[in-house]
PDB file of N, CA and C in Angstrom:
ATOM      1  N   GLY A 359      28.474   0.666  33.719  1.00 51.00           N
ATOM      2  CA  GLY A 359      29.235   0.885  32.024  1.00 51.00           C
ATOM      3  C   GLY A 359      29.056  -0.159  31.439  1.00 51.00           C
ATOM      4  N   VAL A 360      29.360  -0.439  30.185  1.00 56.00           N
ATOM      5  CA  VAL A 360      29.253  -1.428  29.236  1.00 56.00           C
ATOM      6  C   VAL A 360      29.358  -2.920  29.472  1.00 56.00           C
ATOM      7  N   ASN A 361      28.981  -4.063  29.732  1.00 57.00           N
ATOM      8  CA  ASN A 361      29.318  -5.200  29.972  1.00 57.00           C
ATOM      9  C   ASN A 361      30.082  -5.749  28.514  1.00 57.00           C
ATOM     10  N   VAL A 362      31.102  -6.320  28.937  1.00 61.00           N
ATOM     11  CA  VAL A 362      32.240  -6.226  28.147  1.00 61.00           C
ATOM     12  C   VAL A 362      32.108  -7.696  27.514  1.00 61.00           C
ATOM     13  N   SER A 363      31.490  -8.410  28.260  1.00 61.00           N
ATOM     14  CA  SER A 363      31.441 -10.119  27.489  1.00 61.00           C
ATOM     15  C   SER A 363      30.378  -9.832  26.302  1.00 61.00           C
ATOM     16  N   THR A 364      29.861  -9.347  26.919  1.00 60.00           N
ATOM     17  CA  THR A 364      27.995  -8.955  25.571  1.00 60.00           C
ATOM     18  C   THR A 364      28.722  -8.268  24.646  1.00 60.00           C
ATOM     19  N   PHE A 365      29.214  -7.316  24.399  1.00 60.00           N
ATOM     20  CA  PHE A 365      29.626  -6.322  23.936  1.00 60.00           C
ATOM     21  C   PHE A 365      30.464  -7.248  22.968  1.00 60.00           C
ATOM     22  N   GLY A 366      31.982  -8.069  23.226  1.00 61.00           N
ATOM     23  CA  GLY A 366      32.620  -8.737  22.728  1.00 61.00           C
ATOM     24  C   GLY A 366      31.719  -9.664  21.815  1.00 61.00           C
ATOM     25  N   THR A 367      30.436 -10.312  22.528  1.00 62.00           N
ATOM     26  CA  THR A 367      29.907 -11.585  21.884  1.00 62.00           C
ATOM     27  C   THR A 367      28.784 -10.625  20.659  1.00 62.00           C
ATOM     28  N   SER A 368      28.945  -9.641  20.550  1.00 63.00           N
ATOM     29  CA  SER A 368      28.079  -8.813  19.524  1.00 63.00           C
ATOM     30  C   SER A 368      29.017  -9.023  18.758  1.00 63.00           C
ATOM     31  N   ARG A 369      30.153  -7.895  18.862  1.00 62.00           N
ATOM     32  CA  ARG A 369      31.079  -8.019  18.124  1.00 62.00           C
ATOM     33  C   ARG A 369      31.701  -9.248  16.573  1.00 62.00           C
ATOM     34  N   ARG A 370      31.890 -10.234  17.729  1.00 63.00           N
ATOM     35  CA  ARG A 370      31.835 -12.192  17.139  1.00 63.00           C
ATOM     36  C   ARG A 370      31.020 -12.257  16.196  1.00 63.00           C
ATOM     37  N   MET A 371      29.845 -12.051  16.513  1.00 60.00           N
ATOM     38  CA  MET A 371      28.884 -12.644  15.720  1.00 60.00           C
ATOM     39  C   MET A 371      28.721 -11.025  14.343  1.00 60.00           C
ATOM     40  N   PHE A 372      29.044  -9.894  14.237  1.00 59.00           N
ATOM     41  CA  PHE A 372      28.813  -9.228  13.545  1.00 59.00           C
ATOM     42  C   PHE A 372      29.740  -9.939  12.769  1.00 59.00           C
ATOM     43  N   ARG A 373      31.194  -9.680  13.120  1.00 59.00           N
ATOM     44  CA  ARG A 373      32.450 -10.596  12.722  1.00 59.00           C
ATOM     45  C   ARG A 373      32.062 -11.322  11.786  1.00 59.00           C
ATOM     46  N   HIS A 374      31.040 -12.731  12.630  1.00 57.00           N
ATOM     47  CA  HIS A 374      31.286 -13.900  11.504  1.00 57.00           C
ATOM     48  C   HIS A 374      30.104 -13.771  10.306  1.00 57.00           C
ATOM     49  N   THR A 375      29.245 -12.409  10.610  1.00 56.00           N
ATOM     50  CA  THR A 375      28.327 -11.945   9.592  1.00 56.00           C
ATOM     51  C   THR A 375      29.233 -12.179   8.283  1.00 56.00           C
ATOM     52  N   GLY A 376      30.533 -10.858   8.798  1.00 66.00           N
ATOM     53  CA  GLY A 376      30.721 -10.429   7.633  1.00 66.00           C
ATOM     54  C   GLY A 376      31.552  -9.051   7.511  1.00 66.00           C
ATOM     55  N   THR A 377      31.536  -8.362   6.196  1.00 83.00           N
ATOM     56  CA  THR A 377      32.041  -7.018   6.306  1.00 83.00           C
ATOM     57  C   THR A 377      30.536  -6.375   7.122  1.00 83.00           C
ATOM     58  N   VAL A 378      31.382  -4.893   7.152  1.00 85.00           N
ATOM     59  CA  VAL A 378      30.592  -3.817   7.537  1.00 85.00           C
ATOM     60  C   VAL A 378      29.654  -3.650   5.883  1.00 85.00           C
ATOM     61  N   GLU A 379      30.532  -3.534   5.077  1.00 86.00           N
ATOM     62  CA  GLU A 379      29.264  -3.333   3.898  1.00 86.00           C
ATOM     63  C   GLU A 379      28.485  -4.434   3.468  1.00 86.00           C
ATOM     64  N   ARG A 380      28.459  -5.612   3.578  1.00 87.00           N
ATOM     65  CA  ARG A 380      27.577  -6.745   3.619  1.00 87.00           C
ATOM     66  C   ARG A 380      26.803  -6.676   4.635  1.00 87.00           C
ATOM     67  N   ARG A 381      27.020  -6.380   5.712  1.00 86.00           N
ATOM     68  CA  ARG A 381      25.608  -6.152   6.488  1.00 86.00           C
ATOM     69  C   ARG A 381      24.970  -4.994   6.243  1.00 86.00           C
ATOM     70  N   ILE A 382      25.552  -3.763   5.897  1.00 90.00           N
ATOM     71  CA  ILE A 382      24.530  -2.376   5.146  1.00 90.00           C
ATOM     72  C   ILE A 382      24.067  -2.935   3.546  1.00 90.00           C
ATOM     73  N   ALA A 383      24.998  -3.917   3.242  1.00 91.00           N
ATOM     74  CA  ALA A 383      24.069  -4.196   1.624  1.00 91.00           C
ATOM     75  C   ALA A 383      22.750  -4.731   1.984  1.00 91.00           C
ATOM     76  N   LEU A 384      22.674  -6.252   3.332  1.00 91.00           N
ATOM     77  CA  LEU A 384      21.696  -6.634   3.600  1.00 91.00           C
ATOM     78  C   LEU A 384      20.854  -5.787   4.197  1.00 91.00           C
ATOM     79  N   LEU A 385      20.916  -4.527   5.044  1.00 92.00           N
ATOM     80  CA  LEU A 385      20.119  -4.101   5.283  1.00 92.00           C
ATOM     81  C   LEU A 385      19.104  -3.024   4.786  1.00 92.00           C
ATOM     82  N   ILE A 386      19.930  -2.593   3.528  1.00 94.00           N
ATOM     83  CA  ILE A 386      18.984  -1.783   2.498  1.00 94.00           C
ATOM     84  C   ILE A 386      18.367  -2.988   1.639  1.00 94.00           C
ATOM     85  N   GLN A 387      18.417  -4.135   1.676  1.00 93.00           N
ATOM     86  CA  GLN A 387      17.973  -5.231   0.543  1.00 93.00           C
ATOM     87  C   GLN A 387      16.814  -5.501   1.274  1.00 93.00           C
ATOM     88  N   ILE A 388      16.621  -5.571   2.921  1.00 93.00           N
ATOM     89  CA  ILE A 388      15.516  -5.991   3.279  1.00 93.00           C
ATOM     90  C   ILE A 388      14.816  -4.570   3.100  1.00 93.00           C
ATOM     91  N   LEU A 389      14.842  -3.195   3.703  1.00 94.00           N
ATOM     92  CA  LEU A 389      14.201  -1.886   3.970  1.00 94.00           C
ATOM     93  C   LEU A 389      14.090  -2.230   2.212  1.00 94.00           C
ATOM     94  N   ARG A 390      14.742  -2.087   1.173  1.00 94.00           N
ATOM     95  CA  ARG A 390      13.966  -2.038  -0.025  1.00 94.00           C
ATOM     96  C   ARG A 390      12.995  -2.405  -0.179  1.00 94.00           C
ATOM     97  N   GLN A 391      12.896  -4.306   0.130  1.00 92.00           N
ATOM     98  CA  GLN A 391      12.298  -5.338   0.199  1.00 92.00           C
ATOM     99  C   GLN A 391      10.349  -4.463   0.853  1.00 92.00           C
ATOM    100  N   HIS A 392      10.872  -4.126   1.299  1.00 91.00           N
ATOM    101  CA  HIS A 392       9.483  -4.267   2.808  1.00 91.00           C
ATOM    102  C   HIS A 392       8.773  -2.620   2.072  1.00 91.00           C
ATOM    103  N   ILE A 393       9.817  -1.676   1.731  1.00 92.00           N
ATOM    104  CA  ILE A 393       9.810  -0.515   1.075  1.00 92.00           C
ATOM    105  C   ILE A 393       8.307  -0.457  -0.210  1.00 92.00           C
ATOM    106  N   ILE A 394       9.323  -1.598  -0.907  1.00 91.00           N
ATOM    107  CA  ILE A 394       8.601  -2.110  -2.259  1.00 91.00           C
ATOM    108  C   ILE A 394       6.801  -2.926  -2.094  1.00 91.00           C
ATOM    109  N   MET A 395       7.400  -3.232  -1.146  1.00 91.00           N
ATOM    110  CA  MET A 395       6.118  -4.088  -0.201  1.00 91.00           C
ATOM    111  C   MET A 395       4.789  -3.442   0.465  1.00 91.00           C
ATOM    112  N   GLN A 396       5.638  -2.232   0.542  1.00 91.00           N
ATOM    113  CA  GLN A 396       4.592  -1.242   0.945  1.00 91.00           C
ATOM    114  C   GLN A 396       3.821  -0.239  -0.372  1.00 91.00           C
ATOM    115  N   ILE A 397       4.890  -0.670  -1.370  1.00 90.00           N
ATOM    116  CA  ILE A 397       4.058   0.407  -2.356  1.00 90.00           C
ATOM    117  C   ILE A 397       3.290  -0.539  -3.085  1.00 90.00           C
ATOM    118  N   LEU A 398       3.110  -1.648  -3.133  1.00 90.00           N
ATOM    119  CA  LEU A 398       2.603  -2.535  -4.247  1.00 90.00           C
ATOM    120  C   LEU A 398       1.131  -2.804  -3.283  1.00 90.00           C
ATOM    121  N   VAL A 399       1.106  -2.906  -1.407  1.00 88.00           N
ATOM    122  CA  VAL A 399      -0.079  -2.409  -1.414  1.00 88.00           C
ATOM    123  C   VAL A 399      -0.826  -1.615  -1.175  1.00 88.00           C
ATOM    124  N   VAL A 400      -0.035  -0.215  -1.353  1.00 88.00           N
ATOM    125  CA  VAL A 400      -0.860   0.729  -1.185  1.00 88.00           C
ATOM    126  C   VAL A 400      -1.200   1.291  -2.486  1.00 88.00           C
ATOM    127  N   GLY A 401      -0.517   0.810  -3.780  1.00 87.00           N
ATOM    128  CA  GLY A 401      -0.987   0.994  -5.335  1.00 87.00           C
ATOM    129  C   GLY A 401      -2.170  -0.366  -5.397  1.00 87.00           C
ATOM    130  N   TYR A 402      -2.061  -1.525  -5.054  1.00 85.00           N
ATOM    131  CA  TYR A 402      -3.129  -2.165  -4.749  1.00 85.00           C
ATOM    132  C   TYR A 402      -4.239  -1.611  -4.872  1.00 85.00           C
ATOM    133  N   HIS A 403      -4.377  -0.839  -3.455  1.00 84.00           N
ATOM    134  CA  HIS A 403      -5.500   0.131  -3.017  1.00 84.00           C
ATOM    135  C   HIS A 403      -6.372   1.080  -3.728  1.00 84.00           C
ATOM    136  N   LEU A 404      -5.270   1.357  -4.224  1.00 85.00           N
ATOM    137  CA  LEU A 404      -5.096   2.236  -5.211  1.00 85.00           C
ATOM    138  C   LEU A 404      -6.330   2.517  -6.507  1.00 85.00           C
ATOM    139  N   ASP A 405      -5.121   0.876  -6.912  1.00 83.00           N
ATOM    140  CA  ASP A 405      -5.202   0.822  -8.531  1.00 83.00           C
ATOM    141  C   ASP A 405      -7.126   0.620  -7.999  1.00 83.00           C
ATOM    142  N   ARG A 406      -7.492  -0.983  -7.617  1.00 83.00           N
ATOM    143  CA  ARG A 406      -8.827  -0.964  -6.707  1.00 83.00           C
ATOM    144  C   ARG A 406      -9.441  -0.550  -6.905  1.00 83.00           C
ATOM    145  N   GLN A 407      -9.757   0.528  -5.762  1.00 80.00           N
ATOM    146  CA  GLN A 407     -10.209   2.091  -5.768  1.00 80.00           C
ATOM    147  C   GLN A 407     -10.487   2.985  -7.135  1.00 80.00           C
ATOM    148  N   SER A 408      -9.881   3.131  -7.979  1.00 78.00           N
ATOM    149  CA  SER A 408      -9.227   3.718  -8.988  1.00 78.00           C
ATOM    150  C   SER A 408     -10.812   2.717 -10.588  1.00 78.00           C
ATOM    151  N   ARG A 409     -10.203   1.516 -10.065  1.00 75.00           N
ATOM    152  CA  ARG A 409     -10.852   0.874 -11.545  1.00 75.00           C
ATOM    153  C   ARG A 409     -12.712   0.588 -10.668  1.00 75.00           C
ATOM    154  N   GLU A 410     -12.888   1.175  -9.542  1.00 75.00           N
ATOM    155  CA  GLU A 410     -14.005   0.823  -9.466  1.00 75.00           C
ATOM    156  C   GLU A 410     -14.950   2.146  -9.633  1.00 75.00           C
ATOM    157  N   GLU A 411     -13.901   3.263  -9.855  1.00 73.00           N
ATOM    158  CA  GLU A 411     -14.377   4.319 -10.091  1.00 73.00           C
ATOM    159  C   GLU A 411     -14.575   4.664 -11.956  1.00 73.00           C
ATOM    160  N   ASP A 412     -13.745   3.548 -12.311  1.00 72.00           N
ATOM    161  CA  ASP A 412     -13.619   3.774 -13.514  1.00 72.00           C
ATOM    162  C   ASP A 412     -14.230   2.323 -14.829  1.00 72.00           C
ATOM    163  N   PHE A 413     -14.885   2.207 -13.584  1.00 71.00           N
ATOM    164  CA  PHE A 413     -16.178   0.659 -14.112  1.00 71.00           C
ATOM    165  C   PHE A 413     -16.755   0.891 -15.102  1.00 71.00           C
ATOM    166  N   HIS A 414     -17.665   2.231 -15.000  1.00 68.00           N
ATOM    167  CA  HIS A 414     -18.839   2.543 -15.822  1.00 68.00           C
ATOM    168  C   HIS A 414     -18.086   2.664 -17.750  1.00 68.00           C
ATOM    169  N   LEU A 415     -16.986   4.207 -16.951  1.00 70.00           N
ATOM    170  CA  LEU A 415     -16.430   4.525 -18.676  1.00 70.00           C
ATOM    171  C   LEU A 415     -15.902   2.844 -19.652  1.00 70.00           C
ATOM    172  N   ASP A 416     -15.457   1.840 -18.201  1.00 70.00           N
ATOM    173  CA  ASP A 416     -14.688   0.841 -19.704  1.00 70.00           C
ATOM    174  C   ASP A 416     -15.847  -0.383 -19.682  1.00 70.00           C
ATOM    175  N   ALA A 417     -16.905  -0.159 -19.181  1.00 71.00           N
ATOM    176  CA  ALA A 417     -17.895  -0.646 -19.812  1.00 71.00           C
ATOM    177  C   ALA A 417     -18.768  -0.167 -21.083  1.00 71.00           C
ATOM    178  N   ARG A 418     -18.053   1.315 -20.724  1.00 72.00           N
ATOM    179  CA  ARG A 418     -19.308   2.308 -22.110  1.00 72.00           C
ATOM    180  C   ARG A 418     -18.148   2.024 -23.134  1.00 72.00           C
ATOM    181  N   LEU A 419     -16.898   1.983 -22.700  1.00 72.00           N
ATOM    182  CA  LEU A 419     -15.443   1.838 -23.740  1.00 72.00           C
ATOM    183  C   LEU A 419     -15.555   0.418 -24.554  1.00 72.00           C
ATOM    184  N   LEU A 420     -15.702  -0.841 -23.497  1.00 74.00           N
ATOM    185  CA  LEU A 420     -15.834  -1.484 -24.159  1.00 74.00           C
ATOM    186  C   LEU A 420     -16.704  -1.727 -25.388  1.00 74.00           C
ATOM    187  N   GLN A 421     -17.990  -1.481 -25.482  1.00 72.00           N
ATOM    188  CA  GLN A 421     -19.028  -1.816 -26.313  1.00 72.00           C
ATOM    189  C   GLN A 421     -18.406  -1.130 -27.793  1.00 72.00           C
ATOM    190  N   PHE A 422     -17.582  -0.474 -28.098  1.00 63.00           N
ATOM    191  CA  PHE A 422     -17.077   0.439 -28.876  1.00 63.00           C
ATOM    192  C   PHE A 422     -16.062  -0.887 -29.870  1.00 63.00           C
ATOM    193  N   HIS A 423     -15.506  -1.754 -28.810  1.00 51.00           N
ATOM    194  CA  HIS A 423     -14.775  -2.906 -29.460  1.00 51.00           C
ATOM    195  C   HIS A 423     -15.558  -3.628 -29.988  1.00 51.00           C
TER     196      HIS A 423
END
């Protein structure tokens, strides 16, 4: 079965952390930061790739200004 003392300890730690809503909010915050980081990394690589492709086009456009 479940070890009662371990279960009690984890529950006490959870109570110390705060309410269920606060724990969920914290989890969502961590997840959102992780997702934003992933989007930034992927977006940076895609942006750099497209910028290398558009380099010659940009060079031509700059000559007009």
